[in-house]
mmCIF file of C-alpha atoms and ligand atoms in Angstrom:
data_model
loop_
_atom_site.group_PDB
_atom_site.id
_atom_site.type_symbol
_atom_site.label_atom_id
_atom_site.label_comp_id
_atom_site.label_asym_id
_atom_site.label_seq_id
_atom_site.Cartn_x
_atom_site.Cartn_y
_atom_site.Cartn_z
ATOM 1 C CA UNK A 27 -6.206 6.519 -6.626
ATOM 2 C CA UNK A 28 -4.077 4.149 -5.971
ATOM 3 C CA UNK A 29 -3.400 1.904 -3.299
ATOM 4 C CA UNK A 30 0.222 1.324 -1.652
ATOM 5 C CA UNK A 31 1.022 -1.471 0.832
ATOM 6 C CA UNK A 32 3.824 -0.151 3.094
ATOM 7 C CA UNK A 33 6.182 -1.792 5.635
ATOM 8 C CA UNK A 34 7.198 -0.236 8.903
ATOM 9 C CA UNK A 35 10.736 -0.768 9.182
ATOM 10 C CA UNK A 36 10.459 -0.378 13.041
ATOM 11 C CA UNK A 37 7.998 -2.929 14.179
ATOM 12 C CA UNK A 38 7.198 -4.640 10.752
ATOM 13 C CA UNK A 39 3.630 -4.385 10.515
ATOM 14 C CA UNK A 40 2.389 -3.877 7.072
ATOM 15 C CA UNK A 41 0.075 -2.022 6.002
ATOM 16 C CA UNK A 42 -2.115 0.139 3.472
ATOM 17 C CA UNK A 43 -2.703 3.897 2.267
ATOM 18 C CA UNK A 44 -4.210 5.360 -0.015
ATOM 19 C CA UNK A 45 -2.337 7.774 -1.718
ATOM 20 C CA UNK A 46 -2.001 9.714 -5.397
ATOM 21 C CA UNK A 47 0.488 8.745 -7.634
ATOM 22 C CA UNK A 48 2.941 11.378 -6.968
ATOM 23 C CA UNK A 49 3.002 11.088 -2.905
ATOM 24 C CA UNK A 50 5.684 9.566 -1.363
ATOM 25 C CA UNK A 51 6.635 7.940 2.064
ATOM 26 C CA UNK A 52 7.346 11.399 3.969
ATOM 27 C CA UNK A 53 3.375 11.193 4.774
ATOM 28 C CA UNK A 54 3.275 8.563 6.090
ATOM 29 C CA UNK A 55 3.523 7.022 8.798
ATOM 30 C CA UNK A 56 3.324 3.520 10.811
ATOM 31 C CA UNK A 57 -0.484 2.904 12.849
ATOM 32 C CA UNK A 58 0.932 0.762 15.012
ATOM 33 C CA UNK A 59 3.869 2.823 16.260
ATOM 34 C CA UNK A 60 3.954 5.795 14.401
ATOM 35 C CA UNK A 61 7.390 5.529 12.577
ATOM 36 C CA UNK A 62 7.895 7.478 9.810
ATOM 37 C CA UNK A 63 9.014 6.570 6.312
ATOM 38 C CA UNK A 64 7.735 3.416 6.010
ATOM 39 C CA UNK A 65 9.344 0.715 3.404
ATOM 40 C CA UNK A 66 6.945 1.197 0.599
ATOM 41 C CA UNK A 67 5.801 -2.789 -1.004
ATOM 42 C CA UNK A 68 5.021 -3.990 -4.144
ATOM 43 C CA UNK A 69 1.567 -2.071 -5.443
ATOM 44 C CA UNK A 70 -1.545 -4.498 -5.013
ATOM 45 C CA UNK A 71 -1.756 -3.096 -8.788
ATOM 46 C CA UNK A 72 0.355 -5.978 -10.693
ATOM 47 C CA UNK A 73 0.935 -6.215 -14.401
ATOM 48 C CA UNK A 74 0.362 -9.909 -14.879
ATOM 49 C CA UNK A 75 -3.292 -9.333 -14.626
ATOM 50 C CA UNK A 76 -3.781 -12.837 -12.832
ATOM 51 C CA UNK A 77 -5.258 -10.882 -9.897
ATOM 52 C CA UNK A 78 -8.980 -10.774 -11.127
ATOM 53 C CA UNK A 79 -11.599 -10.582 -8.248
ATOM 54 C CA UNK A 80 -13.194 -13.723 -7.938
ATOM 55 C CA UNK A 81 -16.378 -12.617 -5.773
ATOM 56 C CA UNK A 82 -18.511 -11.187 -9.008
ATOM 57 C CA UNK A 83 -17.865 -12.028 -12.313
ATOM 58 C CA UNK A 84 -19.242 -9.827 -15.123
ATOM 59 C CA UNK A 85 -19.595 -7.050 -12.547
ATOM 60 C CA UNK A 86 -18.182 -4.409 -14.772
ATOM 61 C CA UNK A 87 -21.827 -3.131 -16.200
HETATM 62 ZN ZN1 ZN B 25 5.668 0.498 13.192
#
């Protein structure tokens, strides 16, 4: 499951949910204010691939 990074467009905090694929923004809401319809953000999920954890390498066993 995915992970969406979301943008209040009240008070501007950002932050993340955990969602399926096919949910949109009508869920959610802001934690700091409770806004609805957050801005959803670029997914953490990016195509370039250059985002490779550097804590464990070789931890895919
Ligand atoms: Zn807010």
């Amino acid at each position: 499951m995915p992970i969406y990074e979301y943008e209040c467009q009240e008070c501007k905090v950002r932050f993340e949910v955990l969602q399926g694929i096919n949910e949109g923004n009508e869920g959610v809401s802001c934690p700091k204010c409770d806004a609805k319809a957050p801005k959803r953000l670029m997914s953490m999920f990016g195509s370039s691939g250059s985002s490779s954890s550097s804590c464990s390498p070789g931890a895919f066993t």
